[in-house]
Coordinates of C-alpha atoms and ligand atoms in Angstrom, one line a residue:
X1 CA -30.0 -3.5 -55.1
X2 CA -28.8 -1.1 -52.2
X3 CA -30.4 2.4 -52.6
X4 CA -27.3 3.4 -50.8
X5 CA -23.9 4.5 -52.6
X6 CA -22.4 2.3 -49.8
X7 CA -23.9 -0.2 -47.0
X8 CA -21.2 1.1 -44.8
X9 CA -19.3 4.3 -44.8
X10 CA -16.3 4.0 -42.7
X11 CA -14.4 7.8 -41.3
X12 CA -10.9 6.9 -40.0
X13 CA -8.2 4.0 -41.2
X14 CA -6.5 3.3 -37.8
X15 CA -7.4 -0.4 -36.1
X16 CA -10.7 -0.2 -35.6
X17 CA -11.9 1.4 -38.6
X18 CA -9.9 -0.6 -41.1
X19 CA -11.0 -3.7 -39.1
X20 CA -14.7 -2.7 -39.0
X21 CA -14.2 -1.9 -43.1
X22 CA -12.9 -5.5 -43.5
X23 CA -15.0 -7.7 -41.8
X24 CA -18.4 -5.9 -43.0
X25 CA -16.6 -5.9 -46.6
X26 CA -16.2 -9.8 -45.5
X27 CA -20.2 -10.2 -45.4
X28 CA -20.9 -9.3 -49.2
X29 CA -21.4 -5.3 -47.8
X30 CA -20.1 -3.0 -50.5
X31 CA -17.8 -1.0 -48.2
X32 CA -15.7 2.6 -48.1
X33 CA -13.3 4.3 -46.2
X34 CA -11.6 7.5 -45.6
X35 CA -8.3 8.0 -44.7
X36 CA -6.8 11.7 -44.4
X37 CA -3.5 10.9 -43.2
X38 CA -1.6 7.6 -43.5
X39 CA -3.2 4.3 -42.9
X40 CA -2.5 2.9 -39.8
X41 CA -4.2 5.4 -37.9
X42 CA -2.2 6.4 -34.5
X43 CA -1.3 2.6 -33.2
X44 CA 0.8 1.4 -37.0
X45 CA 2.1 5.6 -37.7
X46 CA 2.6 7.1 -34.2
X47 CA 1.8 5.3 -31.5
X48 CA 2.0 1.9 -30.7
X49 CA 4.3 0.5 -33.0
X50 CA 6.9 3.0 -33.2
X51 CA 6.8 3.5 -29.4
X52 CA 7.5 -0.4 -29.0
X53 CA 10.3 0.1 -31.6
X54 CA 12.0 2.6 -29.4
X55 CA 11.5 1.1 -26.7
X56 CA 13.9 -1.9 -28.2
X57 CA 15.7 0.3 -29.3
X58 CA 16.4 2.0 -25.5
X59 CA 16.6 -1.5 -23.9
X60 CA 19.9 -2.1 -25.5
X61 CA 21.7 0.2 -23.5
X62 CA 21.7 -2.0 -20.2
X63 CA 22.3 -5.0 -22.1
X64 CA 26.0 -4.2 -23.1
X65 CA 26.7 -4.4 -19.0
X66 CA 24.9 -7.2 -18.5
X67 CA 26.3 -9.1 -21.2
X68 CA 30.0 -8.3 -20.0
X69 CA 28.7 -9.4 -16.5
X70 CA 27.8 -12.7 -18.2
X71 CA 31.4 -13.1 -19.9
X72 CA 31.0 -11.5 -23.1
X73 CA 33.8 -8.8 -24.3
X74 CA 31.6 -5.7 -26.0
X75 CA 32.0 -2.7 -25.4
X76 CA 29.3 0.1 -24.9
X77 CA 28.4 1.4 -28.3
X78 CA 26.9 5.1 -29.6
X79 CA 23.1 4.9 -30.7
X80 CA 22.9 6.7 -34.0
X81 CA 19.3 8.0 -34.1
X82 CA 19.3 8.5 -37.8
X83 CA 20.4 4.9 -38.3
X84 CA 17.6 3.4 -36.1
X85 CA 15.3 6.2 -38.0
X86 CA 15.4 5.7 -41.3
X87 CA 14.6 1.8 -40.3
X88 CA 11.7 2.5 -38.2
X89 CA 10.0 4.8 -40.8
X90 CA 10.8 2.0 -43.4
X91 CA 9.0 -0.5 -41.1
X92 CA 6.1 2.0 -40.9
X93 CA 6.1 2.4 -44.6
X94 CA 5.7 -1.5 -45.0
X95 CA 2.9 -1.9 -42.2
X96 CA 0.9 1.1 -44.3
X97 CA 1.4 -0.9 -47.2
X98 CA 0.6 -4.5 -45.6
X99 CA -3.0 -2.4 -44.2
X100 CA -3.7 -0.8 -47.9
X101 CA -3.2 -4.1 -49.5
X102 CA -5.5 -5.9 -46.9
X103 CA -8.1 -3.5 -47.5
X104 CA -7.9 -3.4 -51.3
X105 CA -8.1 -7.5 -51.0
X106 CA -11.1 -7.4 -48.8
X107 CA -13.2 -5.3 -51.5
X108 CA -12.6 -2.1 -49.3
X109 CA -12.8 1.1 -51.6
X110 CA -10.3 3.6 -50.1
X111 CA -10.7 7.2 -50.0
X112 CA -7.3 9.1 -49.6
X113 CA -8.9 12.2 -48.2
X114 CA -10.7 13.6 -45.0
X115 CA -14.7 13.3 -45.2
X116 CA -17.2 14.9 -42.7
X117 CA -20.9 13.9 -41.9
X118 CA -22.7 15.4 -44.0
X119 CA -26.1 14.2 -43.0
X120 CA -27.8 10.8 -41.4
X121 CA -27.0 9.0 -44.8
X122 CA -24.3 11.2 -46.4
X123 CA -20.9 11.4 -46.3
X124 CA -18.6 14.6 -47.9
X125 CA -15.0 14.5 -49.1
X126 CA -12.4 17.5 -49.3
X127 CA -13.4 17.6 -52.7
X128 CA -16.9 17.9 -52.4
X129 CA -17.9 14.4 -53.7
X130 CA -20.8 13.0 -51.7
X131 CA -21.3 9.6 -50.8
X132 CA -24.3 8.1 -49.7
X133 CA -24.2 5.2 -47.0
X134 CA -26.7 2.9 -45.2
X135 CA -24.6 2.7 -42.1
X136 CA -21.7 5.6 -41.4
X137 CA -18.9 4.6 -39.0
X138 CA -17.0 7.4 -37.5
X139 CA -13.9 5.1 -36.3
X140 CA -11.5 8.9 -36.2
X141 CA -9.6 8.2 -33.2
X142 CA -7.8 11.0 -30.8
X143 CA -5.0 13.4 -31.0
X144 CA -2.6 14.7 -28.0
X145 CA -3.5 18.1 -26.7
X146 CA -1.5 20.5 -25.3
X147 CA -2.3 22.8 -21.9
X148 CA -3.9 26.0 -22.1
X149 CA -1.4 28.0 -20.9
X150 CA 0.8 30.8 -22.7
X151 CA 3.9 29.2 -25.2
X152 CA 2.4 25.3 -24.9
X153 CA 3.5 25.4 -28.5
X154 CA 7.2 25.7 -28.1
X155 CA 6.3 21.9 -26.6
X156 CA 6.4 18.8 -28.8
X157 CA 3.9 16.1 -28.5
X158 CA 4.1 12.0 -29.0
X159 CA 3.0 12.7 -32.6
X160 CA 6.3 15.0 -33.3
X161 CA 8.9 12.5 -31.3
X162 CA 9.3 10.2 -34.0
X163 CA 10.2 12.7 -36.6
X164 CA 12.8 14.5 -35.2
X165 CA 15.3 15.6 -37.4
X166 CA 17.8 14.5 -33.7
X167 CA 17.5 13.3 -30.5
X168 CA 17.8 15.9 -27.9
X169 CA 20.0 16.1 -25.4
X170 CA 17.8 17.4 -23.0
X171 CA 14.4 17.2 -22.5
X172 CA 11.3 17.7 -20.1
X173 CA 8.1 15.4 -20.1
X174 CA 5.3 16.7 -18.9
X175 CA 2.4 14.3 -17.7
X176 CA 2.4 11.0 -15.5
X177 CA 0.3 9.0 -17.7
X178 CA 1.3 5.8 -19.9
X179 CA 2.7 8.2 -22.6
X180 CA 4.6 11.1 -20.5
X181 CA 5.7 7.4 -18.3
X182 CA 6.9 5.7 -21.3
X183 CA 8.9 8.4 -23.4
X184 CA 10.8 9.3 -20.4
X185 CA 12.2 5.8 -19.6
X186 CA 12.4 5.2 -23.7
X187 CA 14.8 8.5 -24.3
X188 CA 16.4 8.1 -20.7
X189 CA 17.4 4.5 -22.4
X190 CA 18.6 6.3 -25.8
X191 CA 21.0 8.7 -23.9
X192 CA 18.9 11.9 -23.4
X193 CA 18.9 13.5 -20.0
X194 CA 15.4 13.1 -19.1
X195 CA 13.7 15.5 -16.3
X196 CA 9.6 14.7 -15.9
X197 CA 7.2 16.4 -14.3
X198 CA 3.8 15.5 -12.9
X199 CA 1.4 17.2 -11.0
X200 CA 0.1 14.5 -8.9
X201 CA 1.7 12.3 -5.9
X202 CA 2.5 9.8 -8.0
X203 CA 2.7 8.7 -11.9
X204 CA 0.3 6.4 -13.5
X205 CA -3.0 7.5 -11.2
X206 CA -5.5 4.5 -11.6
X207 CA -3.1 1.9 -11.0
X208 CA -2.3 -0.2 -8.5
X209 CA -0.3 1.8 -5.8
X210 CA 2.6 -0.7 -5.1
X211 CA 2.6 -1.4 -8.8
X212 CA 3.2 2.3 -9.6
X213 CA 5.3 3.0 -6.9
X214 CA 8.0 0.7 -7.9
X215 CA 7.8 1.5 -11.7
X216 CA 8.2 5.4 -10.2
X217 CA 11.0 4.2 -7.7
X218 CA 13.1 1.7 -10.8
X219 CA 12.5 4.5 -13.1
X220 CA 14.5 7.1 -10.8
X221 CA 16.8 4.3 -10.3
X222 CA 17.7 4.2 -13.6
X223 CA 18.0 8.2 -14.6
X224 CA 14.6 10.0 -15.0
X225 CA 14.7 12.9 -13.4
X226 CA 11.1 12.5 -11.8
X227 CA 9.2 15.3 -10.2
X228 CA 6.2 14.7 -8.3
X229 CA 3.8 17.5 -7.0
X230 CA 5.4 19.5 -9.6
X231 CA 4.4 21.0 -13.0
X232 CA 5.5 24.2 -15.6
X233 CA 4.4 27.8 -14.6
X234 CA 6.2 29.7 -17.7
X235 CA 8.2 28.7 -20.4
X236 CA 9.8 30.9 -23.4
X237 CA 11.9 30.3 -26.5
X238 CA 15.2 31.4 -25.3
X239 CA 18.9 31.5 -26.5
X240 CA 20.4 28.2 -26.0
X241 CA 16.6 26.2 -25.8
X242 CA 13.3 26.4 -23.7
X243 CA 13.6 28.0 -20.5
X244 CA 10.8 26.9 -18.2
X245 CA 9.7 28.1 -14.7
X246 CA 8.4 25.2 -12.5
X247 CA 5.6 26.0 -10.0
X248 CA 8.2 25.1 -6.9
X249 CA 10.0 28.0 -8.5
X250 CA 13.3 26.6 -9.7
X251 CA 14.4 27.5 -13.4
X252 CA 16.0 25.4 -15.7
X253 CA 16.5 25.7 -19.8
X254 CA 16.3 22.3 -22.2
X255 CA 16.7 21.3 -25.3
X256 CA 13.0 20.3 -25.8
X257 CA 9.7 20.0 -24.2
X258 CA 7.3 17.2 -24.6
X259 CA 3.5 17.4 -23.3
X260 CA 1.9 14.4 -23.0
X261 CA -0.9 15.9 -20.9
X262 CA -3.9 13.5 -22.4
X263 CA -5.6 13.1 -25.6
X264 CA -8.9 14.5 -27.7
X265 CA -11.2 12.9 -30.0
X266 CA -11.0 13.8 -33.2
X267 CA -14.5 15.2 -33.3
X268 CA -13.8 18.7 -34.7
X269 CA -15.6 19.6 -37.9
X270 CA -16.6 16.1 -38.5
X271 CA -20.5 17.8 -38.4
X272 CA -21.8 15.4 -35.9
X273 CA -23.2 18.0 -34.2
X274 CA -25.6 19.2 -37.3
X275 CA -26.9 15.8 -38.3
X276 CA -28.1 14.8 -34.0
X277 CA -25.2 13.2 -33.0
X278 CA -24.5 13.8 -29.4
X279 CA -20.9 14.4 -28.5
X280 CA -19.9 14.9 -24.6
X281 CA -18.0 17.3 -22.6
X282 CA -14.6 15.8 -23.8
X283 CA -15.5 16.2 -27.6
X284 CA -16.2 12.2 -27.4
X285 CA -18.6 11.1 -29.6
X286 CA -21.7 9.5 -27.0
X287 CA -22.5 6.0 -27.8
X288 CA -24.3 2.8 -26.6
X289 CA -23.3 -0.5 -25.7
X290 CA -23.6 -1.3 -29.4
X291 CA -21.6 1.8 -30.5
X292 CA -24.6 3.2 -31.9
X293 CA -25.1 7.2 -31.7
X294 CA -28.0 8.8 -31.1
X295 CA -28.5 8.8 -35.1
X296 CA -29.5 5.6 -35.6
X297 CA -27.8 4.7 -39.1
X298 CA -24.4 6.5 -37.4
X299 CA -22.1 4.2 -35.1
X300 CA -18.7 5.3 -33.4
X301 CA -15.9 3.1 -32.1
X302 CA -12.4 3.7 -31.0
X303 CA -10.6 6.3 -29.4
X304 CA -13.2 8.7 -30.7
X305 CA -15.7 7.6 -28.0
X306 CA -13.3 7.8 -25.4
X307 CA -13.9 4.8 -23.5
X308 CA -11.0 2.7 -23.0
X309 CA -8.0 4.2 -25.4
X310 CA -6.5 1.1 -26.3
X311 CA -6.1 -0.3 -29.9
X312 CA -7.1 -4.0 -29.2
X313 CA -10.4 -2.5 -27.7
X314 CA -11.2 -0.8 -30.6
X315 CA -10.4 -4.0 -32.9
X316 CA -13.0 -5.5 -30.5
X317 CA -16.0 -2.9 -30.6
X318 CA -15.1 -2.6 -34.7
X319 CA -16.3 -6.1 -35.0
X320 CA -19.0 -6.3 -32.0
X321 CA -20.1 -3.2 -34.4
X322 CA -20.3 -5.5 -37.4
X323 CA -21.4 -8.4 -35.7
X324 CA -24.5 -6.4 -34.8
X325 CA -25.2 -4.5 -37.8
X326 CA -24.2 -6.7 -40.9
X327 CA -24.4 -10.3 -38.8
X328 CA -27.7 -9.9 -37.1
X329 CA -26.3 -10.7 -34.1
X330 CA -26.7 -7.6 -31.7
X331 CA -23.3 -7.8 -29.7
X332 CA -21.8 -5.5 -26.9
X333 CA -18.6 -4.8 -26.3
X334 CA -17.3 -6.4 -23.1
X335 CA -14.7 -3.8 -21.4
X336 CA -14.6 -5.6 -18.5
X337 CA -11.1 -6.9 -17.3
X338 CA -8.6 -5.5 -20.0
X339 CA -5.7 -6.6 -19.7
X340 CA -2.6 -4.0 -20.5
X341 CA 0.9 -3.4 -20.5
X342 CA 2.8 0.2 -19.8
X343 CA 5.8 -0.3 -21.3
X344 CA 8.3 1.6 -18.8
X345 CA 11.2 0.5 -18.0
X346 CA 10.5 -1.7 -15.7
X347 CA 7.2 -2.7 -17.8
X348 CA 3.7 -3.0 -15.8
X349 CA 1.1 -5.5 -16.6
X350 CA -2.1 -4.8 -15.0
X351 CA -5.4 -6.7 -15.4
X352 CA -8.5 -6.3 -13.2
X353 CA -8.8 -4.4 -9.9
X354 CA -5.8 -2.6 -8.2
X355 CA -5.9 -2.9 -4.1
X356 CA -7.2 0.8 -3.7
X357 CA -10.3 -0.2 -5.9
X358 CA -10.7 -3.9 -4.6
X359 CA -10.9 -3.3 -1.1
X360 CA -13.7 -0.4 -1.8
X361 CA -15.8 -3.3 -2.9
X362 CA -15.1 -6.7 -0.5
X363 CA -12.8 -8.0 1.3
X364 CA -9.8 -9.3 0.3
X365 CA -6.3 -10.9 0.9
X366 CA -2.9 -9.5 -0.9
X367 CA -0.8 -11.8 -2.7
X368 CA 2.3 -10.1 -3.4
X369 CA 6.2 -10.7 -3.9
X370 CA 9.0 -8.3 -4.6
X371 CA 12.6 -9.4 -5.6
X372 CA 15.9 -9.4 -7.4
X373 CA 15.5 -11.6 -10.5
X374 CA 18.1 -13.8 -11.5
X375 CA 19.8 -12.2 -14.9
X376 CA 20.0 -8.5 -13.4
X377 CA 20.8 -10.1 -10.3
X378 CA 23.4 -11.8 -11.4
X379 CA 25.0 -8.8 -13.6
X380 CA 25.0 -6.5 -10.6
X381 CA 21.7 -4.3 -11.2
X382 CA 19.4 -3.8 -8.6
X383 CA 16.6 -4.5 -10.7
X384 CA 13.4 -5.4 -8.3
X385 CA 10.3 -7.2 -9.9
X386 CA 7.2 -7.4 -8.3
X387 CA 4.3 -10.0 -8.5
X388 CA 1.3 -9.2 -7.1
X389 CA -2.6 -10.6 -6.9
X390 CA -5.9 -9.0 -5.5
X391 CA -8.1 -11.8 -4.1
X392 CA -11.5 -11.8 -3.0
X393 CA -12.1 -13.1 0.8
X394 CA -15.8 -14.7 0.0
X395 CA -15.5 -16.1 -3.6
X396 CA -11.0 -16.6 -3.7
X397 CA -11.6 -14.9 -7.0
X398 CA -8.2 -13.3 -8.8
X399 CA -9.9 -9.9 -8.8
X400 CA -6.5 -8.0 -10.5
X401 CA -3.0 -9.2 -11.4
X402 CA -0.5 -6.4 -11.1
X403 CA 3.3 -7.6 -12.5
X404 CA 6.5 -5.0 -12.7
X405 CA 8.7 -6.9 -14.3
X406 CA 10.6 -7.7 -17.6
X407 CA 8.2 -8.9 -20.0
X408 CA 5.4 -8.0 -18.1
X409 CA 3.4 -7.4 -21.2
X410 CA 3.6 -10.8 -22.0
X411 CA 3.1 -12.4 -18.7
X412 CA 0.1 -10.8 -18.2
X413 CA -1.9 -11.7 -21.1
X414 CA -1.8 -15.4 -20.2
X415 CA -2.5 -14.2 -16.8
X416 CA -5.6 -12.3 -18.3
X417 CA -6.8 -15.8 -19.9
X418 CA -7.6 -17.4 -16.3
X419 CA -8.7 -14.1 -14.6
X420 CA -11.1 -13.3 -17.3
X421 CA -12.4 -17.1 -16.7
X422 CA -12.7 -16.4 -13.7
X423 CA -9.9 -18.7 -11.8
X424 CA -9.7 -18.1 -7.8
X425 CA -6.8 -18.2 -5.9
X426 CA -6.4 -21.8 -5.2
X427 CA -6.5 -22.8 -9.1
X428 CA -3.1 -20.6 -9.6
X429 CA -1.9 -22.2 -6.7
X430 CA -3.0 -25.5 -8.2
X431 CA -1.0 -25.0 -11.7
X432 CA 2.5 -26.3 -11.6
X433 CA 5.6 -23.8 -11.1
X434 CA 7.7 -23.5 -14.5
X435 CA 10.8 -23.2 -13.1
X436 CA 13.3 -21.2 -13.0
X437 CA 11.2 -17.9 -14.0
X438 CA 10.1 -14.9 -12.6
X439 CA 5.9 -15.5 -13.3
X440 CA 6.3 -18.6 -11.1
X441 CA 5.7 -16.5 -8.3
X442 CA 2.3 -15.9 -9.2
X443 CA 1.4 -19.8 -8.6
X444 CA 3.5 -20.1 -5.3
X445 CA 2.3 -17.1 -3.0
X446 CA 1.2 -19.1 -0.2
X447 CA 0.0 -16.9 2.8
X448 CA -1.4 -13.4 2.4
X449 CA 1.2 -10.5 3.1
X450 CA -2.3 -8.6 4.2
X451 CA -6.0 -8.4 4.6
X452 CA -7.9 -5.5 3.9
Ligands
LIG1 P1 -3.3 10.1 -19.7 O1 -4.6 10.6 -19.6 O2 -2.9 8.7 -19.3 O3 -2.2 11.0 -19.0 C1 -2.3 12.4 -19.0 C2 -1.3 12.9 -18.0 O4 -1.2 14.3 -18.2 C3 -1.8 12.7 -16.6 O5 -0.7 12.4 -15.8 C4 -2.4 14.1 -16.2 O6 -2.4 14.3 -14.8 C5 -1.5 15.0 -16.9 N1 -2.1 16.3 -17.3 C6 -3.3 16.5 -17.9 N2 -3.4 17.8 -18.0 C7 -2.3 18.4 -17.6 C8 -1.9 19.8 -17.4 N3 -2.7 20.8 -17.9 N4 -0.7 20.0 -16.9 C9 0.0 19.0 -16.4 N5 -0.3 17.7 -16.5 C10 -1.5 17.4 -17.1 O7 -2.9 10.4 -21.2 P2 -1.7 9.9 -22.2 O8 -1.7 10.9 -23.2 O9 -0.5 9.5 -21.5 O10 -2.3 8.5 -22.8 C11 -3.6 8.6 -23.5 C12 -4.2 7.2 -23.6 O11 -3.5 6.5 -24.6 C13 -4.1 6.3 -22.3 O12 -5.1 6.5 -21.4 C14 -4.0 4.9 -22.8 O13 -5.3 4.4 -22.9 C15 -3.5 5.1 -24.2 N6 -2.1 4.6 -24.3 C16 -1.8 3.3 -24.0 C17 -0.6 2.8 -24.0 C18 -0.3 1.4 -23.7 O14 -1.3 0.6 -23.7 N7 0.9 1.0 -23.4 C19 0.6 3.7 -24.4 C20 0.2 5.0 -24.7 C21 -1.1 5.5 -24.6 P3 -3.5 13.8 -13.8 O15 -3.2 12.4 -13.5 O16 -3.3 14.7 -12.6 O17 -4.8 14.0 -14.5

């Protein structure tokens, strides 16, 4: 008999928590959670899932065109944003559900209410009920943040975009990143005028340059008002809107304003600081390989250790977590070659090292294609995909994949399977052509288009 209210304590009900909570519950562990919001955390309620939603949702416009190109009589239709709406909050609703279910099926005991740290051992609800836990793990994930500057919150972040009582007609995006990237190609597809600015030389730092620099180039292409090298100086509440100055000193008034200027971890008031946990200079909470804080009964995972924010990542260190501490088995979390998708329009897959990074490290020979493919082709879009690998001059290992292209999300997860194994260059080159498909260009790039 546990001396414990709990063996394990978990703070947060997005992926990784209500993962962790299951698979612990799964080893006889008597197991808790907190939720203080929905279930789901921010990939199921308002992030991934809704994102991807929209994103179908914004696709759809092309395809009417492409569809007469290919002999079909339809007509261009009006997006109702209410319609689409009330069905992606309905889908949202049922997800929630599915995860409460799962968790009340796997033993898990949920707690609809916030809970703080309340010592090494002890865990404290909104209501003052204390809980005491052999293990705690703080699983609370991040939040956007806006910039510190004077009106930020006439802005709107991702967290607000899917309850708008109506689409805008015009907005700004502030940001380059995944989020800023995505949500201007999503509402560029759903009719908005989009404008976005970033402050660098190019969206989507950290990736691949060539990679990037197409999704940057197809994006324009299609609408976004992109503006590099170019960010807000002033923006008020006006008559009519937002006005907003930019800092190349042109003025321009819209509808709304979106930040997506990066994310926090939800570290605030959660008392890590009085029990001995050690959080960093981003509000992260500081962790080992094993997720373990410097509290050695308290373990973090997720976005709220702000290592790679990326809801398959924290599945992962949720069960490396419970492998080690309810299995025996003292795992660590491998972060090395994730594979991921930005889902622009065009969508990036991107696994292992970009060019810039690679040839800081070895030598190595570029792999890389760049075309029309055959259904935009065909309908009269000038649609380029590109295809792309990083290979290593001594070992022919695939050091990074980089793919702009439809599906791209798709393709390079099954790219990510050899990669990861470890397949050089002539094993793709070995592996038979499915033909006719854009990905079979990553098996017949014959020569090098450069060494470096
Ligand atoms: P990112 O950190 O990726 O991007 C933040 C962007 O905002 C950067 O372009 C940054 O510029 C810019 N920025 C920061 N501060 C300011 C400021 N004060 N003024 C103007 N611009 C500013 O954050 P996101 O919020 O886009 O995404 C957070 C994380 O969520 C990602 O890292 C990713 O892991 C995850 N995510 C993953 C998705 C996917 O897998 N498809 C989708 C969405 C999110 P600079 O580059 O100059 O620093």
């Amino acid at each position: 008999m546990s001396d414990f209210d709990y063996d394990l304590f978990v703070i947060g009900g997005g992926s990784g928590g209500v993962r962790a909570a299951r698979v612990a519950s799964a080893t006889g562990a008597k197991v808790g959670l907190a939720e203080e919001f929905r279930m789901g955390g921010t990939c199921v309620i308002r992030g991934c899932v809704p994102k991807k939603l929209m994103v179908f949702a914004s696709e759809y416009q092309e395809m009417f065109a492409d569809a007469r190109a290919h002999g079909w009589d339809v007509k261009d239709g009006a997006f109702d944003w209410s319609v689409f709406q009330g069905r992606m909050h309905a889908e949202l609703d049922r997800l929630e559900a599915i995860y409460r279910k799962m968790l009340a099926g796997s033993d898990v005991t949920i707690h609809d209410s916030r809970a703080t740290v309340s010592g090494p051992h002890d865990v404290t609800l909104a209501d003052g009920k204390t809980f005491s836990a052999k293990h705690i793990l703080v699983a609370t994930g991040g939040r956007p943040v806006l910039p510190d500057m004077k009106n930020a919150d006439l802005g709107i972040t991702s967290n607000d975009i899917f309850n708008l009582p109506e689409l805008p007609k015009k907005i700004l995006i502030v940001g380059g990143g995944y989020i800023a990237s995505e949500f201007a190609c999503i509402l560029n597809g759903l009719g908005v005028e989009v404008t976005q600015f970033y402050r660098g030389a190019q969206i989507l730092r950290g990736f691949d340059d060539e990679a990037r620099g197409l999704v940057s180039e197809m994006m324009i292409e299609k609408g976004v008002g992109l503006h590099l090298g170019t960010n807000i100086l002033e923006l008020e509440k006006r008559d009519g809107g937002i006005w907003v100055k930019c800092t190349n000193g042109s003025e321009a008034m819209f509808d709304q304003v979106m930040f997506a200027t990066g994310r926090t971890p939800n570290t605030d008031g959660l008392g890590l600081d009085a029990v001995g946990v050690d959080t960093g200079r981003r509000n992260e909470v500081i962790v080992d390989d094993y997720s373990q804080t410097k509290v050695p009964s308290i373990y973090a995972i997720g976005d709220v250790t702000n290592r790679v924010q990326l809801t398959p990542v924290a599945i992962r260190e949720g069960m490396a977590f419970v492998e080690t501490v309810f299995k025996g088995n003292p795992t660590k979390v491998d972060h090395d070659l994730i594979p991921s998708a930005i889902f622009t329009q065009p969508e990036m897959g991107t696994v292992g090292l970009s060019e810039e990074d690679a040839r800081e490290k070895e030598p190595i020979e570029i792999y890389a294609t760049s075309f029309r493919p055959m259904q935009t082709s065909f309908a009269g879009r000038p649609d380029r995909v590109l295809m792309k690998l990083v290979v290593s001059q001594a070992t022919r290992k695939v050091l990074g994949c980089h793919i702009v292209s439809p599906h791209a999300g798709e393709m390079i997860q099954l790219a990510g399977i050899a990669i990861k194994m470890g397949a050089n260059k002539e094993q793709f080159d070995q592996t038979c052509a499915v033909h006719p498909t854009i990905s079979e260009e990553l098996v017949t790039m014959r020569d090098p288009v450069r060494t470096a």
